[in-house]
Tab-separated table of C-alpha atoms and ligand atoms in Angstrom:
chain	number	residue	atom	x	y	z
N	1	MET	CA	0.000	0.000	0.000
N	2	LEU	CA	1.319	3.453	-0.898
N	3	TYR	CA	0.943	6.218	1.631
N	4	GLN	CA	1.160	9.938	1.151
N	5	THR	CA	2.819	11.773	4.024
N	6	HIS	CA	3.240	9.422	6.979
N	7	ALA	CA	5.420	8.580	9.962
N	8	ARG	CA	6.625	5.003	9.910
N	9	ILE	CA	6.838	3.847	13.511
N	10	HIS	CA	9.539	1.224	14.000
N	11	LEU	CA	8.040	-0.807	16.850
N	12	ASP	CA	10.823	-3.364	16.372
N	13	ASN	CA	13.401	-0.649	17.107
N	14	ILE	CA	11.435	0.600	20.124
N	15	ARG	CA	11.370	-2.983	21.373
N	16	PHE	CA	15.163	-3.167	20.849
N	17	ASN	CA	15.677	0.043	22.835
N	18	ILE	CA	13.492	-1.160	25.717
N	19	ALA	CA	15.333	-4.500	25.751
N	20	GLY	CA	18.651	-2.625	25.963
N	21	ILE	CA	17.424	-0.618	28.947
N	22	ARG	CA	16.085	-3.730	30.682
N	23	GLN	CA	19.371	-5.548	30.169
N	24	VAL	CA	21.339	-2.747	31.791
N	25	ILE	CA	19.045	-2.078	34.775
N	26	GLY	CA	18.458	-5.792	35.513
N	27	PRO	CA	15.277	-7.817	35.981
N	28	GLU	CA	14.425	-6.759	39.566
N	29	ARG	CA	14.266	-2.982	39.195
N	30	LYS	CA	10.998	-1.594	37.811
N	31	LEU	CA	10.938	-0.028	34.360
N	32	LEU	CA	8.519	2.844	33.655
N	33	ILE	CA	8.509	4.255	30.148
N	34	SER	CA	7.249	7.748	29.482
N	35	VAL	CA	4.452	7.695	26.895
N	36	LYS	CA	3.348	11.286	27.410
N	37	ALA	CA	2.737	13.542	24.399
N	38	ASN	CA	1.480	10.595	22.344
N	39	ALA	CA	4.661	8.674	23.184
N	40	TYR	CA	6.790	11.598	21.990
N	41	GLY	CA	4.857	11.507	18.728
N	42	HIS	CA	5.121	7.724	18.191
N	43	GLY	CA	1.580	6.750	19.242
N	44	ALA	CA	0.853	6.236	22.948
N	45	VAL	CA	-1.602	3.355	22.576
N	46	GLU	CA	0.559	1.299	20.226
N	47	VAL	CA	3.757	1.900	22.210
N	48	SER	CA	1.931	1.066	25.470
N	49	ARG	CA	0.567	-2.162	23.966
N	50	LEU	CA	4.084	-3.119	22.957
N	51	ALA	CA	5.381	-2.172	26.423
N	52	GLU	CA	2.726	-4.276	28.105
N	53	SER	CA	3.593	-7.277	25.945
N	54	ILE	CA	7.333	-7.187	26.708
N	55	GLY	CA	7.374	-6.790	30.469
N	56	VAL	CA	7.569	-3.030	31.024
N	57	ASP	CA	6.230	-2.398	34.546
N	58	TRP	CA	4.808	1.122	34.417
N	59	LEU	CA	3.776	3.867	32.007
N	60	GLY	CA	4.184	7.601	32.624
N	61	VAL	CA	1.846	10.340	31.360
N	62	ALA	CA	1.674	14.106	31.717
N	63	THR	CA	-2.091	14.639	31.699
N	64	VAL	CA	-5.224	12.866	32.868
N	65	PRO	CA	-6.678	12.557	29.321
N	66	GLU	CA	-3.450	10.829	28.258
N	67	GLY	CA	-3.927	8.264	31.019
N	68	LEU	CA	-7.630	7.803	30.301
N	69	GLU	CA	-6.914	7.242	26.607
N	70	LEU	CA	-4.680	4.311	27.547
N	71	ARG	CA	-7.274	2.834	29.897
N	72	GLN	CA	-9.972	3.188	27.213
N	73	ALA	CA	-7.703	1.300	24.826
N	74	GLY	CA	-7.522	-1.545	27.359
N	75	ILE	CA	-4.024	-0.928	28.717
N	76	GLN	CA	-3.788	-2.414	32.205
N	77	LEU	CA	-0.249	-1.519	33.278
N	78	PRO	CA	0.121	0.826	36.252
N	79	ILE	CA	0.175	4.439	35.051
N	80	LEU	CA	1.801	7.363	36.863
N	81	LYS	CA	0.747	10.913	36.070
N	82	PHE	CA	3.949	12.911	36.573
N	83	SER	CA	2.196	15.932	38.105
N	84	PRO	CA	-0.767	16.605	40.429
N	85	ALA	CA	-4.338	16.502	39.127
N	86	PHE	CA	-6.800	19.363	39.367
N	87	PRO	CA	-9.693	18.689	41.776
N	88	GLU	CA	-12.267	18.040	39.040
N	89	GLU	CA	-10.008	15.367	37.504
N	90	MET	CA	-9.323	13.430	40.679
N	91	GLU	CA	-12.253	11.039	40.944
N	92	SER	CA	-12.134	9.785	37.344
N	93	THR	CA	-8.366	9.433	37.561
N	94	VAL	CA	-8.416	7.346	40.724
N	95	LYS	CA	-11.314	5.252	39.423
N	96	SER	CA	-9.243	4.507	36.322
N	97	GLY	CA	-6.383	3.245	38.446
N	98	ILE	CA	-4.024	6.064	37.463
N	99	THR	CA	-1.529	6.875	40.204
N	100	LEU	CA	-1.319	10.561	41.011
N	101	THR	CA	1.622	12.717	41.940
N	102	VAL	CA	1.217	14.969	44.961
N	103	CYS	CA	3.508	17.734	46.141
N	104	GLU	CA	1.591	20.133	48.320
N	105	ARG	CA	-0.738	19.919	51.289
N	106	ALA	CA	-3.857	21.578	49.829
N	107	ASN	CA	-3.820	19.215	46.855
N	108	VAL	CA	-3.232	16.201	49.145
N	109	ASN	CA	-6.188	17.232	51.326
N	110	MET	CA	-8.419	17.703	48.297
N	111	LEU	CA	-7.493	14.248	46.980
N	112	GLN	CA	-8.165	12.713	50.411
N	113	GLN	CA	-11.567	14.435	50.531
N	114	VAL	CA	-12.505	13.297	47.006
N	115	CYS	CA	-11.445	9.726	47.765
N	116	ARG	CA	-13.315	9.626	51.078
N	117	SER	CA	-16.533	10.953	49.476
N	118	ALA	CA	-16.315	8.439	46.633
N	119	ASN	CA	-15.121	5.645	48.934
N	120	LEU	CA	-11.898	5.154	46.943
N	121	GLN	CA	-8.330	4.276	47.870
N	122	ALA	CA	-5.569	6.018	45.908
N	123	ASP	CA	-1.856	5.307	45.608
N	124	VAL	CA	0.178	8.494	45.394
N	125	HIS	CA	3.786	9.355	44.609
N	126	LEU	CA	5.351	12.326	46.379
N	127	LYS	CA	7.368	14.614	44.107
N	128	VAL	CA	10.311	16.304	45.801
N	129	GLU	CA	12.052	19.395	44.424
N	130	THR	CA	15.823	18.912	44.348
N	131	GLY	CA	17.005	21.138	41.518
N	132	MET	CA	14.577	21.072	38.602
N	133	GLY	CA	12.756	24.196	39.816
N	134	ARG	CA	9.396	23.096	38.381
N	135	ILE	CA	7.064	21.242	40.784
N	136	GLY	CA	7.745	19.447	44.038
N	137	VAL	CA	7.679	19.775	47.807
N	138	SER	CA	10.838	21.332	49.226
N	139	ALA	CA	13.409	19.137	50.953
N	140	ALA	CA	12.625	20.797	54.276
N	141	GLU	CA	8.872	20.167	54.026
N	142	ALA	CA	8.960	16.696	52.440
N	143	PRO	CA	9.103	14.592	55.666
N	144	THR	CA	6.219	16.566	57.231
N	145	LEU	CA	4.040	16.246	54.130
N	146	ALA	CA	4.811	12.522	53.872
N	147	ALA	CA	3.883	12.057	57.551
N	148	HIS	CA	0.665	14.011	56.938
N	149	ILE	CA	-0.303	11.666	54.073
N	150	GLU	CA	0.615	8.630	56.146
N	151	ARG	CA	-1.213	9.623	59.318
N	152	GLU	CA	-4.023	12.003	58.333
N	153	CYS	CA	-5.122	10.665	54.960
N	154	PRO	CA	-6.585	7.184	55.400
N	155	ASN	CA	-7.728	6.985	51.758
N	156	LEU	CA	-4.238	7.667	50.381
N	157	GLN	CA	-1.334	5.252	50.251
N	158	LEU	CA	2.137	6.744	49.820
N	159	ASP	CA	3.648	4.291	47.348
N	160	GLY	CA	6.402	6.343	45.707
N	161	ILE	CA	8.830	9.217	46.206
N	162	PHE	CA	10.485	10.831	43.208
N	163	THR	CA	12.382	13.783	41.861
N	164	HIS	CA	13.511	15.000	38.437
N	165	LEU	CA	17.042	15.620	37.155
N	166	PRO	CA	17.495	18.691	34.907
N	167	VAL	CA	21.049	17.998	33.696
N	168	SER	CA	21.438	14.223	33.869
N	169	ASP	CA	22.164	14.289	30.110
N	170	ASP	CA	25.097	16.677	30.518
N	171	SER	CA	28.609	15.440	29.803
N	172	ASP	CA	29.622	16.918	33.204
N	173	PRO	CA	28.148	14.555	35.830
N	174	ALA	CA	28.942	16.622	38.961
N	175	TYR	CA	25.597	18.386	39.525
N	176	THR	CA	23.510	15.250	38.960
N	177	ARG	CA	25.735	13.140	41.220
N	178	ALA	CA	25.248	15.625	44.054
N	179	GLN	CA	21.517	15.909	43.309
N	180	ILE	CA	21.033	12.132	43.530
N	181	GLU	CA	22.865	12.046	46.898
N	182	HIS	CA	20.728	14.935	48.154
N	183	PHE	CA	17.564	13.130	47.026
N	184	LYS	CA	18.634	9.944	48.809
N	185	ALA	CA	19.152	11.922	52.023
N	186	ILE	CA	15.643	13.416	51.723
N	187	VAL	CA	14.203	9.944	51.130
N	188	GLY	CA	16.008	8.785	54.297
N	189	ALA	CA	14.415	11.628	56.253
N	190	ILE	CA	10.962	10.743	54.854
N	191	HIS	CA	11.407	7.095	55.808
N	192	ALA	CA	12.448	8.139	59.323
N	193	ALA	CA	9.415	10.446	59.596
N	194	ILE	CA	6.866	7.785	58.570
N	195	GLY	CA	8.615	4.799	60.142
N	196	ARG	CA	8.664	2.627	57.024
N	197	ARG	CA	10.215	2.347	53.583
N	198	VAL	CA	8.192	3.573	50.592
N	199	SER	CA	8.288	0.940	47.880
N	200	LEU	CA	9.118	2.973	44.753
N	201	VAL	CA	11.864	5.590	45.006
N	202	HIS	CA	12.841	6.971	41.601
N	203	CYS	CA	14.598	9.752	39.717
N	204	ALA	CA	16.260	8.348	36.560
N	205	ASN	CA	15.211	9.859	33.224
N	206	SER	CA	17.107	8.833	30.054
N	207	GLY	CA	20.192	10.864	30.971
N	208	ALA	CA	20.464	9.053	34.296
N	209	VAL	CA	19.732	5.632	32.787
N	210	LEU	CA	22.654	6.265	30.422
N	211	GLY	CA	25.074	7.924	32.805
N	212	HIS	CA	24.122	7.711	36.492
N	213	ALA	CA	23.731	4.152	37.810
N	214	PRO	CA	23.513	5.367	41.453
N	215	GLY	CA	20.226	7.040	40.465
N	216	TRP	CA	18.507	3.898	39.198
N	217	LEU	CA	17.022	3.121	42.669
N	218	ASP	CA	13.734	1.119	42.643
N	219	LEU	CA	12.434	2.257	39.249
N	220	VAL	CA	13.793	4.096	36.184
N	221	ARG	CA	11.718	6.490	34.055
N	222	PRO	CA	13.234	6.848	30.569
N	223	GLY	CA	11.415	8.567	27.730
N	224	VAL	CA	13.383	9.900	24.798
N	225	MET	CA	15.841	6.978	24.611
N	226	VAL	CA	12.944	4.530	24.214
N	227	TYR	CA	12.263	6.334	20.940
N	228	GLY	CA	15.840	5.994	19.776
N	229	THR	CA	17.576	9.279	20.455
N	230	TYR	CA	20.037	10.374	23.124
N	231	PRO	CA	18.799	13.283	25.231
N	232	ASP	CA	21.808	15.414	24.318
N	233	PRO	CA	24.731	15.007	21.909
N	234	GLY	CA	27.032	14.991	24.985
N	235	THR	CA	25.232	12.183	26.874
N	236	PRO	CA	27.326	8.996	27.207
N	237	ARG	CA	26.104	6.414	24.676
N	238	THR	CA	26.185	3.470	27.066
N	239	ILE	CA	23.152	1.757	25.500
N	240	PRO	CA	22.816	1.357	21.709
N	241	LEU	CA	19.588	2.839	20.334
N	242	LYS	CA	17.706	2.514	17.052
N	243	PRO	CA	15.375	5.189	15.651
N	244	GLY	CA	11.708	4.942	16.603
N	245	LEU	CA	10.348	6.587	13.480
N	246	SER	CA	10.900	7.701	9.912
N	247	LEU	CA	9.052	10.595	8.291
N	248	ILE	CA	8.136	9.955	4.682
N	249	THR	CA	6.263	11.692	1.904
N	250	ARG	CA	6.127	11.416	-1.888
N	251	VAL	CA	6.792	13.705	-4.821
N	252	SER	CA	3.441	15.239	-5.779
N	253	PHE	CA	4.485	17.512	-8.682
N	254	LEU	CA	7.512	18.101	-10.919
N	255	LYS	CA	8.426	21.017	-13.154
N	256	LYS	CA	11.484	22.381	-14.883
N	257	VAL	CA	12.000	26.097	-14.233
N	258	ALA	CA	14.216	28.580	-16.049
N	259	ALA	CA	17.183	30.246	-14.349
N	260	GLY	CA	15.946	33.232	-12.302
N	261	THR	CA	12.507	31.776	-11.494
N	262	SER	CA	11.419	32.416	-7.909
N	263	ILE	CA	10.091	29.628	-5.714
N	264	GLY	CA	7.480	29.984	-2.964
N	265	TYR	CA	6.096	32.622	-0.609
N	266	GLY	CA	8.167	35.747	-0.138
N	267	ARG	CA	10.206	34.920	-3.274
N	268	THR	CA	13.209	34.025	-1.088
N	269	TRP	CA	14.914	31.662	-3.554
N	270	PHE	CA	15.682	32.107	-7.273
N	271	ALA	CA	16.848	29.252	-9.483
N	272	PRO	CA	20.564	29.845	-10.231
N	273	GLN	CA	20.246	27.763	-13.435
N	274	ASP	CA	17.534	25.880	-15.325
N	275	THR	CA	16.520	23.240	-12.805
N	276	TRP	CA	13.931	20.607	-11.863
N	277	ILE	CA	11.786	21.503	-8.846
N	278	ALA	CA	9.820	18.835	-6.953
N	279	THR	CA	6.867	19.716	-4.762
N	280	ILE	CA	6.199	17.526	-1.722
N	281	PRO	CA	2.896	17.426	0.205
N	282	ILE	CA	4.201	18.259	3.666
N	283	GLY	CA	4.474	21.615	5.390
N	284	TYR	CA	4.634	23.328	8.727
N	285	ALA	CA	1.094	22.200	9.620
N	286	ASP	CA	2.497	18.662	9.601
N	287	GLY	CA	5.450	19.613	11.795
N	288	PHE	CA	7.861	20.269	8.917
N	289	ASN	CA	9.161	23.365	10.629
N	290	ARG	CA	9.247	26.636	8.708
N	291	LEU	CA	12.824	27.107	9.911
N	292	PHE	CA	13.750	24.547	7.227
N	293	SER	CA	13.023	27.189	4.585
N	294	ASN	CA	16.117	27.311	2.316
N	295	ARG	CA	18.064	25.263	4.898
N	296	GLY	CA	17.150	21.613	5.225
N	297	ARG	CA	17.506	18.605	2.951
N	298	VAL	CA	15.523	15.513	1.984
N	299	LEU	CA	16.464	12.129	0.521
N	300	ILE	CA	15.036	10.691	-2.688
N	301	ASN	CA	16.183	7.338	-4.078
N	302	GLY	CA	19.336	7.438	-1.925
N	303	ARG	CA	20.365	10.981	-2.882
N	304	SER	CA	20.286	14.195	-0.866
N	305	TYR	CA	18.532	17.321	-2.220
N	306	PRO	CA	18.140	20.824	-0.734
N	307	ILE	CA	14.851	22.394	0.337
N	308	VAL	CA	14.346	25.633	-1.581
N	309	GLY	CA	12.015	28.520	-0.822
N	310	ARG	CA	9.839	28.821	2.216
N	311	ILE	CA	8.118	25.823	3.782
N	312	CYS	CA	4.371	26.376	3.188
N	313	MET	CA	1.561	25.167	5.444
N	314	ASP	CA	0.965	21.970	3.440
N	315	GLN	CA	3.649	21.802	0.741
N	316	SER	CA	7.361	22.407	0.230
N	317	MET	CA	9.763	22.524	-2.708
N	318	ILE	CA	12.991	20.646	-3.463
N	319	ASP	CA	15.723	21.461	-5.989
N	320	LEU	CA	16.580	18.330	-8.002
N	321	GLY	CA	19.166	19.951	-10.309
N	322	ASP	CA	19.284	20.367	-14.065
N	323	GLU	CA	18.823	16.678	-14.832
N	324	THR	CA	16.779	14.188	-12.862
N	325	ASP	CA	15.346	10.692	-12.916
N	326	VAL	CA	12.993	11.452	-10.010
N	327	LEU	CA	9.312	10.800	-10.838
N	328	VAL	CA	6.013	11.952	-9.386
N	329	GLY	CA	5.122	9.382	-6.690
N	330	ASP	CA	8.723	8.652	-5.650
N	331	GLU	CA	9.301	8.289	-1.919
N	332	VAL	CA	10.853	11.280	-0.150
N	333	VAL	CA	12.538	10.702	3.207
N	334	LEU	CA	12.575	13.632	5.618
N	335	ILE	CA	13.732	11.603	8.640
N	336	GLY	CA	15.152	8.137	8.100
N	337	LYS	CA	17.225	6.128	5.630
N	338	SER	CA	17.302	6.129	1.848
N	339	GLY	CA	20.014	3.956	0.300
N	340	ALA	CA	23.261	4.752	2.092
N	341	GLU	CA	22.017	8.174	3.210
N	342	GLU	CA	20.294	8.952	6.513
N	343	ILE	CA	18.682	12.007	8.079
N	344	THR	CA	18.384	11.617	11.853
N	345	CYS	CA	16.245	13.402	14.422
N	346	ALA	CA	19.522	14.720	15.808
N	347	GLU	CA	20.248	16.388	12.437
N	348	TRP	CA	16.822	18.044	12.525
N	349	ALA	CA	17.430	19.172	16.104
N	350	GLN	CA	20.721	20.730	15.044
N	351	VAL	CA	19.211	22.628	12.099
N	352	LEU	CA	16.245	23.766	14.199
N	353	GLN	CA	18.414	24.619	17.227
N	354	THR	CA	16.271	22.431	19.432
N	355	ILE	CA	16.230	18.973	21.034
N	356	THR	CA	15.190	15.658	19.477
N	357	TYR	CA	12.220	15.569	21.878
N	358	GLU	CA	10.643	18.520	20.087
N	359	VAL	CA	11.425	17.061	16.664
N	360	THR	CA	9.249	13.974	17.161
N	361	CYS	CA	6.627	15.696	19.348
N	362	GLN	CA	5.995	18.311	16.686
N	363	ILE	CA	5.037	15.801	13.994
N	364	ASN	CA	1.402	16.769	13.770
N	365	ALA	CA	-1.706	14.595	14.162
N	366	ARG	CA	-2.408	15.062	10.410
N	367	VAL	CA	0.587	12.832	9.675
N	368	GLU	CA	-0.693	9.261	9.604
N	369	ARG	CA	1.251	6.858	11.841
N	370	VAL	CA	1.964	3.537	10.155
N	371	TYR	CA	3.147	0.756	12.484
N	372	LYS	CA	5.742	-1.778	11.392
V	401	LIG	C1	8.860	13.412	35.491
V	401	LIG	C2	9.500	12.877	34.258
V	401	LIG	N1	10.123	11.688	34.308
V	401	LIG	C3	10.718	11.144	33.232
V	401	LIG	C4	10.729	11.805	32.019
V	401	LIG	C5	11.452	11.190	30.841
V	401	LIG	O1	12.539	12.007	30.508
V	401	LIG	P1	13.464	11.658	29.253
V	401	LIG	O2	12.579	11.714	28.056
V	401	LIG	O3	14.499	12.711	29.267
V	401	LIG	O4	14.001	10.294	29.482
V	401	LIG	C6	10.103	13.046	31.924
V	401	LIG	C7	10.131	13.775	30.657
V	401	LIG	O5	10.420	14.922	30.565
V	401	LIG	C8	9.471	13.598	33.074
V	401	LIG	O6	8.857	14.779	33.021
């Protein structure tokens, strides 16, 4: 079957990446994979189904609707929402068996009240702030809040304590090493305050899975590496990864233009010679960023060609040169392999001055996902 613009999701490669993580962390430690933001653009339901079938222990989401979508699709794995819920979301979330994050007293009390009224029991994970500067109870207040949950909230069960590492992907490990030690000390103080050990203590995102074994603790929480990219070019490549997706379209129109002809909005590019121009049916509404205007490249039949003119909303133009054997309908690779050539997410991230996370997340819903 021929597709127009589509993202080919390499479930076999995602499986390979998960197997590599499992091999390194060992069979006892729990493995949570982050499937937020539609599994970083790869399809949350399909990736979660794969995860469930190969022994992943937990899934992580950012929002309640993301968690509910997985439950509606029949996913039964434990799901952690990485941040607190708003009051109106709490009952449906707990009823769906989605574990909530808590990090401040008013939110804890609201959750307790909702659970008592609905006669529900909820597992919660306490998020501690140790350097990310985003959400989390402070180190000083963490033991008191944990003791409050333990003693004053009979409908809540404190099942996890976690924090987040902002520079675990950095080639300089010093800050993250100190942060992990600080987090362990806070966890010790929480355990002393409640008189027992909480079962799931965790902090390791991809950077820490790759470079900080002391942070693996009871559970690891990788995201981006599951989808085949390293969080930063400087992160140690201790686990081999294969790309989770390719982005493909096809030539929709061909024309030969005379030297001096302008191409596209704003007339930003003029043909330096008589040349063949291909149009492709993908634009910034699909996530083919407008910053690629006159900058990026694509692959056709194993050869690399420059993008010329501005990226439009739905279409873009490619310079094929003064002679070509390219035909309407030929496959065009924007991310992925063609013959011996490859365009990686990391190359996109470099051109766009961003991170690979944004590259795959920004591939729009209009782009059909095709699962291999
Ligand atoms: C709380 C939390 N844990 C884990 C992850 C996964 O991080 P990464 O994709 O860098 O592995 C994220 C993603 O940002 C997160 O917010």
